Coordinates of C-alpha atoms in Angstrom, one line a residue:
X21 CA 71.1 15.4 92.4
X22 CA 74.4 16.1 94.2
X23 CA 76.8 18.5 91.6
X24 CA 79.9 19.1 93.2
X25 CA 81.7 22.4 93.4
X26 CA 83.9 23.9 90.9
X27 CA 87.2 25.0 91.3
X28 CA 90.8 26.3 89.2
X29 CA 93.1 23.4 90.4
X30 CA 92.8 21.0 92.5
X31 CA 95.8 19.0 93.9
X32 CA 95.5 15.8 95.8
X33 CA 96.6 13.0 97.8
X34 CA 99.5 15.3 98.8
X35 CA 100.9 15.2 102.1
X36 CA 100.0 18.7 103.2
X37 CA 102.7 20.8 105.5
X38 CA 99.8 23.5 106.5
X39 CA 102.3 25.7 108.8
X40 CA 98.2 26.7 110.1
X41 CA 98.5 27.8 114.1
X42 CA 98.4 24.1 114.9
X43 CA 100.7 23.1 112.5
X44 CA 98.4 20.6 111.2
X45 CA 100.4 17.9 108.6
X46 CA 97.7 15.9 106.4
X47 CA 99.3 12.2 105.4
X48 CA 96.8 12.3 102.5
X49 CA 95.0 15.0 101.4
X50 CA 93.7 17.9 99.0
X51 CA 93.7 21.7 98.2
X52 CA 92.0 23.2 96.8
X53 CA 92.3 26.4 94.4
X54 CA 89.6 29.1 93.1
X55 CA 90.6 32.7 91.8
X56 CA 93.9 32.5 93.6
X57 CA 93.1 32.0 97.0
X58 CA 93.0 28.5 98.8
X59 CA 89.0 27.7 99.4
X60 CA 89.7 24.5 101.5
X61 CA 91.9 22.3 102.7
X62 CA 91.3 18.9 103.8
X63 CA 92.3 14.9 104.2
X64 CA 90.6 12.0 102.0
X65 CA 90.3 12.6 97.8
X66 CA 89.2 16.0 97.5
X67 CA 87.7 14.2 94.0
X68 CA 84.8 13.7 96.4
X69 CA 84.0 17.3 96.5
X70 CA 85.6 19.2 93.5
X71 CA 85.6 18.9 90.0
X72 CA 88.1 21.2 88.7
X73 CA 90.0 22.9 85.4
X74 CA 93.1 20.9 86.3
X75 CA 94.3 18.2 88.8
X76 CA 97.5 17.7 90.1
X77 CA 98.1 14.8 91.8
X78 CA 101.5 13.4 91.9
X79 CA 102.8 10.2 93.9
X80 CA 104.8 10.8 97.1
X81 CA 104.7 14.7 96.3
X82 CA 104.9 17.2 99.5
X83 CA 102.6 20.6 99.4
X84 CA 104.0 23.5 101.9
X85 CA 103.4 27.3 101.6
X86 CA 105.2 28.7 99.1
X87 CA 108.5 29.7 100.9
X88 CA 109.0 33.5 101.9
X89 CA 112.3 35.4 102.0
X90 CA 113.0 37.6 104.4
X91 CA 115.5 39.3 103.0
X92 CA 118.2 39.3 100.0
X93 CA 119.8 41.2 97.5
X94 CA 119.2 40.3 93.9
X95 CA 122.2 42.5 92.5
X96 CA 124.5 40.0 94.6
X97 CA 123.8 37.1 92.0
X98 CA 126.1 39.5 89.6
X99 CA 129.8 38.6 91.1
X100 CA 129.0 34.8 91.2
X101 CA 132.1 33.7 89.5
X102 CA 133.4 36.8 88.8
X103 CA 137.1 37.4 87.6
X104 CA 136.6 40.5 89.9
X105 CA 137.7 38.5 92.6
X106 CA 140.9 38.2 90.8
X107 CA 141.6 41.4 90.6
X108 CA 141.3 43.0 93.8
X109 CA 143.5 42.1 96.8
X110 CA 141.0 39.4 98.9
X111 CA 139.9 41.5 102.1
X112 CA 140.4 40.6 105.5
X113 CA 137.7 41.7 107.1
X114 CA 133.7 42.9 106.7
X115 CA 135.4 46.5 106.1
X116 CA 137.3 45.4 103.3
X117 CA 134.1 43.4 102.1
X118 CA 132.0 46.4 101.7
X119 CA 134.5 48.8 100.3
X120 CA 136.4 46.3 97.9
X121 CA 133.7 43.9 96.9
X122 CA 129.7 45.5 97.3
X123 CA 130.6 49.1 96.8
X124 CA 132.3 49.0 94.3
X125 CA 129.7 46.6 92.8
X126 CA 127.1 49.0 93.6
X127 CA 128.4 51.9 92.1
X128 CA 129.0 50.0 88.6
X129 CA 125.5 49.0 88.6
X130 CA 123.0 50.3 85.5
X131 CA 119.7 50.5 85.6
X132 CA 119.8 47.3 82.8
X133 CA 122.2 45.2 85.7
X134 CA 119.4 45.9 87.8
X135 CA 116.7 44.5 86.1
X136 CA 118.6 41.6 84.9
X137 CA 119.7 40.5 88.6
X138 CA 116.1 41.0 89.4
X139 CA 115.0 38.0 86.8
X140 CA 117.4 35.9 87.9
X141 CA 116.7 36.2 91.2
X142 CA 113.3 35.5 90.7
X143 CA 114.2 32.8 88.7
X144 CA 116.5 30.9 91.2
X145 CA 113.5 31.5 93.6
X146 CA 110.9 30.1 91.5
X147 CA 112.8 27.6 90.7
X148 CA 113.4 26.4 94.1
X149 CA 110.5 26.7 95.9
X150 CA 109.9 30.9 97.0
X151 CA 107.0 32.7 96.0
X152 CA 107.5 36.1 98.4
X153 CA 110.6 38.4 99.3
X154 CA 112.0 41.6 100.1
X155 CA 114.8 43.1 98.7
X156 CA 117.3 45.7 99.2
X157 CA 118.7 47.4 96.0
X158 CA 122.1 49.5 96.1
X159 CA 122.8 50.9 93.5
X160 CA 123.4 54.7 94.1
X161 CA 124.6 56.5 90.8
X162 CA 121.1 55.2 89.3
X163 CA 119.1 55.9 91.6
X164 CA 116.2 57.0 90.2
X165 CA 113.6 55.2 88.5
X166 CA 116.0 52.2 89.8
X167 CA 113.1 50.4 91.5
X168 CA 111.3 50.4 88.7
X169 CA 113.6 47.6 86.8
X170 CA 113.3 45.1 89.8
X171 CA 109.6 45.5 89.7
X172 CA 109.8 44.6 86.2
X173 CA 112.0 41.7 86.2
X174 CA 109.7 40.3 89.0
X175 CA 106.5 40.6 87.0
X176 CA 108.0 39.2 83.8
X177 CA 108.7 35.4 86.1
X178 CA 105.7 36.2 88.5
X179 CA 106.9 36.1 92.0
X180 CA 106.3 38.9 94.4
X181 CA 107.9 40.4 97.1
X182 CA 108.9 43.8 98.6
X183 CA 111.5 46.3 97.2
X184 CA 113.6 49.2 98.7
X185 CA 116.3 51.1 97.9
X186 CA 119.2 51.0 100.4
X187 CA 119.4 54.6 101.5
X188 CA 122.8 55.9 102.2
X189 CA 125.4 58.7 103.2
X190 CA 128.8 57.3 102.4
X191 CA 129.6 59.5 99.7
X192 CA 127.7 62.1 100.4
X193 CA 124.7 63.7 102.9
X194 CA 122.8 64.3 99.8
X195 CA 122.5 60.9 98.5
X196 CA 120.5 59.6 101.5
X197 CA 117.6 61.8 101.0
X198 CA 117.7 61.0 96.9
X199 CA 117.5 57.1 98.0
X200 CA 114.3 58.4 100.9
X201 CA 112.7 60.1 97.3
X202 CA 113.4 56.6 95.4
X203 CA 111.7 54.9 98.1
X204 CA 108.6 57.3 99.0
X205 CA 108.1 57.6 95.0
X206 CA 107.7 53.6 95.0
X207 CA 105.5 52.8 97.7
X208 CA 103.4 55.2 96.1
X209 CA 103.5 54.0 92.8
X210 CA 102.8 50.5 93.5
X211 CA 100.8 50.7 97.1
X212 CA 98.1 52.4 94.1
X213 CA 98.0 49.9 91.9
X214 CA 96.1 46.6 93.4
X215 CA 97.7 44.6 90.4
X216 CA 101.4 45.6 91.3
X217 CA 103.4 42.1 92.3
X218 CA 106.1 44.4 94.0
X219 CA 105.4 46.5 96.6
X220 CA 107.6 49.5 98.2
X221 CA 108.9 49.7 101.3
X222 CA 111.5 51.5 103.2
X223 CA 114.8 50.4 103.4
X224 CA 118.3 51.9 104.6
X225 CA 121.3 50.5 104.7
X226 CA 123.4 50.4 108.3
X227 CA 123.3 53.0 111.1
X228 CA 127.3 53.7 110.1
X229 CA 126.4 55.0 106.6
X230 CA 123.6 57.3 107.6
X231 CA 122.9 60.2 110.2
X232 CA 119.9 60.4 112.8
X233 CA 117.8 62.8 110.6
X234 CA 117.5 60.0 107.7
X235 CA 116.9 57.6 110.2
X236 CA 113.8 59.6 111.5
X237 CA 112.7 60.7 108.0
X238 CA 112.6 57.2 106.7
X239 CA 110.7 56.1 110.1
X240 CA 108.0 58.8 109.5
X241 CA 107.5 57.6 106.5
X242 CA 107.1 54.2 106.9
X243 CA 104.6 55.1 109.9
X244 CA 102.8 57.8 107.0
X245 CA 102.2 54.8 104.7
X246 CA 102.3 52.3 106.5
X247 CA 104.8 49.7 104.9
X248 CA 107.8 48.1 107.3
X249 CA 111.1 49.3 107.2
X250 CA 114.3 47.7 107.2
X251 CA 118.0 47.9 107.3
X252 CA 121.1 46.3 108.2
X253 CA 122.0 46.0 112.2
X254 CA 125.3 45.0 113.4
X255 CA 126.1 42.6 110.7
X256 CA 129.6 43.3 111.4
X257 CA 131.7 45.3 114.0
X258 CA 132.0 48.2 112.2
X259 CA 128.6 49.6 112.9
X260 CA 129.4 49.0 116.9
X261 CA 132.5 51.0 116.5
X262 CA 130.7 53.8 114.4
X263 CA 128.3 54.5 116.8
X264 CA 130.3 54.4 120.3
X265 CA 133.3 56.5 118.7
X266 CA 130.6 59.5 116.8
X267 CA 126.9 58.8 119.4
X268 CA 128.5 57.0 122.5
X269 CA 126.1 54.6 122.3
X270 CA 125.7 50.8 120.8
X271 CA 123.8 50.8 117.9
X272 CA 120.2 49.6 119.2
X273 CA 120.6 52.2 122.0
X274 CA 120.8 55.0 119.5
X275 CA 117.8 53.8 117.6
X276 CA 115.6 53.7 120.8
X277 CA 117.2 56.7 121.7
X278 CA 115.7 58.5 118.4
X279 CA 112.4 57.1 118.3
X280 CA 113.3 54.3 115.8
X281 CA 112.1 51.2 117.1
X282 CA 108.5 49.6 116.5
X283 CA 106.9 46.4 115.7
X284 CA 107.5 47.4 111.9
X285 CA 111.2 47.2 111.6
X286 CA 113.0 44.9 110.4
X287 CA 116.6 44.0 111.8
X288 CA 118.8 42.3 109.2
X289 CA 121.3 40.1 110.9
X290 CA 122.0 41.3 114.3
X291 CA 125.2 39.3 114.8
X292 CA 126.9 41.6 117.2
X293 CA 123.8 42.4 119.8
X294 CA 124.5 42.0 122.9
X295 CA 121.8 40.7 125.8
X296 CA 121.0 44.4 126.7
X297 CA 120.4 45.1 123.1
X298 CA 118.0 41.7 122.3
X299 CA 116.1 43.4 125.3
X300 CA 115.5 46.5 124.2
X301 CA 114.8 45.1 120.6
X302 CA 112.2 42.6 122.1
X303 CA 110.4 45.6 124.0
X304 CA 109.8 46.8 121.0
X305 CA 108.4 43.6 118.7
X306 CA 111.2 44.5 116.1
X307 CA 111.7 41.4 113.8
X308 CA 115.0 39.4 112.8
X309 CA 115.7 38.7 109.2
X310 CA 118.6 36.2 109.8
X311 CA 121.0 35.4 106.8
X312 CA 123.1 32.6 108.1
X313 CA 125.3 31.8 104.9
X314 CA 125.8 35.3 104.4
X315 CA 126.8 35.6 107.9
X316 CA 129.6 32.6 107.0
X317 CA 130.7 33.7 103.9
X318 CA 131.2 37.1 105.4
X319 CA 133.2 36.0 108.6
X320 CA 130.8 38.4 110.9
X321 CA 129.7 35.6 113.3
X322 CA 126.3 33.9 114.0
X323 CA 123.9 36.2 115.9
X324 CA 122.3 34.7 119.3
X325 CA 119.4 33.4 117.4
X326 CA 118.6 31.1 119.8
X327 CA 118.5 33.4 122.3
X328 CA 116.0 35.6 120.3
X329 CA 113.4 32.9 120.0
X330 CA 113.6 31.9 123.7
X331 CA 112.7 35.8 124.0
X332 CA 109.7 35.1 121.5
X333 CA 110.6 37.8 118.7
X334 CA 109.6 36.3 115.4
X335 CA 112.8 35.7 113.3
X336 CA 112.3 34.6 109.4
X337 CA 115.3 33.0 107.2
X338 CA 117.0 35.3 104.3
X339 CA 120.0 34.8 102.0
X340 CA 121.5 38.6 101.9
X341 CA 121.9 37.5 98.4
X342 CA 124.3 34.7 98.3
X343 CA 122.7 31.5 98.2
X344 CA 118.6 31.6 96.7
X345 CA 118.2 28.0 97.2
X346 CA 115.9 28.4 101.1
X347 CA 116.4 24.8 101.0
X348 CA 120.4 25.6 101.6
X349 CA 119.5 28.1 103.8
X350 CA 117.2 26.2 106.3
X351 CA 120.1 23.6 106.4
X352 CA 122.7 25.8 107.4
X353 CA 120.6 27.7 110.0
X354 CA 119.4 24.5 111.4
X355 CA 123.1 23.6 111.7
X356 CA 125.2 26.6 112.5
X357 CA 123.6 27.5 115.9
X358 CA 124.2 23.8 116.9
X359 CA 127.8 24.1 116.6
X360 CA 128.8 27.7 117.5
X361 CA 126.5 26.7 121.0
X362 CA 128.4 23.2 121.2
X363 CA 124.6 22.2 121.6
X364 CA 122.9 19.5 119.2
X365 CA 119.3 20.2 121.2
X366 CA 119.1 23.9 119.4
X367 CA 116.9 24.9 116.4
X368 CA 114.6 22.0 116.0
X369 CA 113.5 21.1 112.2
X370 CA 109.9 22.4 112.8
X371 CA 111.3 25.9 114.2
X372 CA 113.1 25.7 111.0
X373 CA 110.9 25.2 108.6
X374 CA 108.0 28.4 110.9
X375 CA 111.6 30.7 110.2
X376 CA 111.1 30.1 106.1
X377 CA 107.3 30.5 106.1
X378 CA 105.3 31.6 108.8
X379 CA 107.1 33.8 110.8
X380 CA 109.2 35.4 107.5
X381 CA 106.0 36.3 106.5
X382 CA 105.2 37.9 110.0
X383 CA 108.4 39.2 109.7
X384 CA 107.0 41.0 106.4
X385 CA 103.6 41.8 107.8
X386 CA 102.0 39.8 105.2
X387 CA 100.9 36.4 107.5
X388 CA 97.4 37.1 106.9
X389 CA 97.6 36.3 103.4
X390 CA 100.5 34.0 102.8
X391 CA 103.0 31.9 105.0
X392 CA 100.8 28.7 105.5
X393 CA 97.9 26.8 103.7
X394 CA 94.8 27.9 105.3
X395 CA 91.3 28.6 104.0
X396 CA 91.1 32.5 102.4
X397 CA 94.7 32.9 102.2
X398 CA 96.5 33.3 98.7
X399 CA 97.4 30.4 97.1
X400 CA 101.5 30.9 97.0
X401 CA 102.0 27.4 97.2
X402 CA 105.3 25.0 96.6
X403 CA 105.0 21.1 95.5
X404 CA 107.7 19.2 96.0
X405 CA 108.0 15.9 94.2
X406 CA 111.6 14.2 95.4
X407 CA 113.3 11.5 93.2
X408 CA 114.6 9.5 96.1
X409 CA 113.6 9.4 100.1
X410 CA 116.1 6.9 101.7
X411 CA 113.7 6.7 104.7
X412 CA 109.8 6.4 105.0
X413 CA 108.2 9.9 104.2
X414 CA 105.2 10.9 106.0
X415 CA 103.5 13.0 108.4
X416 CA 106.2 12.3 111.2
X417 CA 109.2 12.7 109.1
X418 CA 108.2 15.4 106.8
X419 CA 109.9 18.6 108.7
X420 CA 113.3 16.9 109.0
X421 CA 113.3 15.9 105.5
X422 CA 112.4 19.5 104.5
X423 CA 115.3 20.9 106.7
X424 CA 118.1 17.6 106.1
X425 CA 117.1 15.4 102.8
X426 CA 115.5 17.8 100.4
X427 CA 116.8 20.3 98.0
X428 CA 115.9 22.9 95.1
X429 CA 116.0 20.5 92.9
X430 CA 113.2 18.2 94.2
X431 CA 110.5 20.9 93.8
X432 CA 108.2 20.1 90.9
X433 CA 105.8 23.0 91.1
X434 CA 105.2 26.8 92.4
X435 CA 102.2 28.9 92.6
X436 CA 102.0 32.6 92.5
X437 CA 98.5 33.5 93.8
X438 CA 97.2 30.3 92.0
X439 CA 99.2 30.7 89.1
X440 CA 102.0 28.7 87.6
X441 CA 105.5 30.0 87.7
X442 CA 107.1 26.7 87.6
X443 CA 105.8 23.2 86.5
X444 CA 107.1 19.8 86.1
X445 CA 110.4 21.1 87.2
X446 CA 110.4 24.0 84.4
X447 CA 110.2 28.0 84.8
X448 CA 106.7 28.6 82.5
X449 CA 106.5 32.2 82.9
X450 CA 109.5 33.5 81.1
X451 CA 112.1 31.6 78.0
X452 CA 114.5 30.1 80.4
X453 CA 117.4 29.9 77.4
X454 CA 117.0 33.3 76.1
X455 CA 117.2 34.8 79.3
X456 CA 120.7 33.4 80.2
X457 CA 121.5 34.4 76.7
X458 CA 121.0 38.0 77.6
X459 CA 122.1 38.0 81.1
X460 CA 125.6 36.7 80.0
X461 CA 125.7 39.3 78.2
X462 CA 124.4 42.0 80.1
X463 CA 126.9 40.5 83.2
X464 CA 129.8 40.1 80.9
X465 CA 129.8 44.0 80.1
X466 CA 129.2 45.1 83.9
X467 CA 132.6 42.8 84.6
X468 CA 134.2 44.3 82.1
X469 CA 133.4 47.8 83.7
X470 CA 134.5 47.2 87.0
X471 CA 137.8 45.6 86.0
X472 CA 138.5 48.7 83.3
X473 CA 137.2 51.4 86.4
X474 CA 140.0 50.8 89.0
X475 CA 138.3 52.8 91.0
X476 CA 139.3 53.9 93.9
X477 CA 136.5 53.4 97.1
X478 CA 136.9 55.3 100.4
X479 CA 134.1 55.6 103.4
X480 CA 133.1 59.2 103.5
X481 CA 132.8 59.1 107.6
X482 CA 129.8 61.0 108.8
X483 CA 129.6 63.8 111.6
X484 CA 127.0 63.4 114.4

């Protein structure tokens, strides 16, 4: 007698985007799901093989990796529509940005803001299709402990993802090795505990807020426990000018200068590098987290991503915190090189769609367990049922409908290591309604304080 196998879920006659090394799209086909890893993948009714605890098997529905972030900030959701905006003079350049807008954002934050950004965040990406991220918190008159209330409001929805604290000198040399201490204390805390959905790493924020010896401390310890590290590179010109007026040097120079560079760093943006930079960054494997709407709304530029994938370096899509929609965010990568190039032939939909899965999660170090649908790897997986496809919708069309026709809204499903976080178009983890309730007022209060501080901000510049 023939029994067939057992498995958690099964879903079927899906069209499957695999993102597997030969990028293998099934018209019709199955996955199939046992204590939270993917145990096979195939074409034909998987029916034929599995019986399972529950079947999902939706008509005309799409099944891709879940998506991966390679970057964002989740305290940036706090200033959507803020009256803040109204109150300070509108800045003129990435300068005024920083000192008008984020810092003084930052230094309001409480450890409640935090942990409140950190759900809807989570939210937004569960919501729309991304199981993995890393972010960067700033938030430097709390920082202790502060990593603590992003791990939380991450567990409570279920996603997972990386977290660091931005470490910085702008106000003061001590500060950066407080925000190191924040960082070491997390990686710890969570690299020891197998269940923790939110894992440490070590993150800075720009080589013009902090001095070589923070650079190298934070580099030995990423190398001591072996996590990536990240920070912000030459998002605008600021950190160009910092380092040739105080190191007379461009800023990828000084960080190969100091021992910085490895295949474990992550660059965020890189919009001003020039050629001579991209080489030295290449020589050393360093990955790209590119941020294009951030990049926009900011008025920095678009970096020469083109460039970097003719060089090979593995560059995966993030939002800096603006937009959490990757759907938005594939569109206007796909896009914005076309234009600033004058050249429709760049950024194909497939290299697209590799930048949002894939190769983010090389960019994380985590592509031998998530980033594609493959036998043994975790089953972060996104369904995507859409309402309406104006043209036909199959194994040849699929990546440029991912990139130019779809949207948040047309995913019906996400799993978290083969458990729900969102089904039939709903977040099942956490009370959707009561959490706005709170955040409103939680976001209300923080606006309220930053209106009522008028404080004053001012870049403490550092000495060599």
């Amino acid at each position: 007698m023939f029994y067939l196998e057992k498995v958690d879920i099964l879903i079927n006659n899906a069209l499957i985007v695999t993102m597997n090394p030969r990028r293998d799209v099934i018209p019709r086909g199955f996955v199939a799901v046992r204590d939270g890893k993917i145990v096979d993948v195939g074409s034909g009714d998987g029916r034929s093989k599995y019986v399972a605890e529950e079947y999902v098997e939706l008509r005309r529905s799409v099944v891709t990796p879940g998506f991966v972030c390679a970057h964002t900030h989740f305290y940036g959701l706090l200033l959507t529509g803020s009256p803040w905006f109204g109150v300070i003079e509108a800045p003129s350049d990435f300068q005024q940005n920083l000192q008008r807008i984020w810092w003084a954002l930052d230094e309001t934050l409480t450890h409640e803001d935090v942990y409140v950004s950190a759900l809807l965040g989570s939210i937004l990406f569960a919501r729309t299709g991304t199981t993995f991220f890393k972010d960067l918190l700033d938030a430097p008159n709390v920082t202790q402990n502060s990593l603590d209330y992003v791990e939380k409001g991450v567990t409570e929805v279920g996603l997972r993802g990386f977290a660091g604290f931005s470490v910085t000198q702008r106000r003061s040399l001590s500060e950066g090795y407080e925000g190191i201490a924040e960082n070491e204390r997390f990686v710890k805390k969570t690299h020891a505990n197998p269940e923790s959905k939110v894992k440490g790493v070590f993150t800075l924020h720009a080589s013009f807020t902090v001095t070589d010896d923070v650079l190298i401390k934070t580099k030995e310890l990423a190398d001591k426990y072996g996590t990536i590290y990240a920070m912000h590179l030459e998002e605008g010109l600021i950190d160009v000018y910092h380092n040739i007026e105080r190191y007379g040097k461009r800023p990828v120079e000084r960080l190969r200068d100091i021992g910085f560079l490895s295949p474990r760093f992550l660059a965020i943006h890189g919009v001003q590098v020039t050629e001579d930079e991209l080489m030295i960054l290449k020589q050393y494997d360093v990955k790209i987290a590119h941020n294009a709407m951030s990049n926009m709304i900011n008025g920095v530029g678009v970096p020469p991503i083109p460039k970097m994938l003719s060089l090979g370096m593995t560059v995966g899509i993030g939002n800096d915190g603006y937009v959490m929609d990757v759907f938005e965010n594939m569109r206007s990568t796909y896009l914005v090189h076309k234009v600033v190039n004058k050249d429709p032939r760049l950024m194909s939909p497939l290299k697209v769609v590799e930048m949002a899965t894939i190769d983010a999660a090389k960019a994380l170090g985590v592509h031998d367990k998530i980033g594609s649908i493959e036998v043994g790897k975790e089953a972060d997986i996104t369904i995507l049922v859409p309402e309406f496809t104006h043209t036909p919708l199959d194994e040849r069309t699929v990546y440029g409908h991912l990139v130019n026709t779809f949207s948040g809204k047309d995913v019906w499903g996400v799993l978290v290591k083969g458990s729900w976080v969102t089904k039939e178009r709903r977040v099942v983890t956490v009370d959707l309604d009561r959490v706005v309730d709170y955040a409103e007022k939680v976001v209300n209060r923080l606006w309220d304080r930053m209106i009522s501080m008028e404080v004053k901000y001012k870049v403490e510049w550092l000495k060599p």
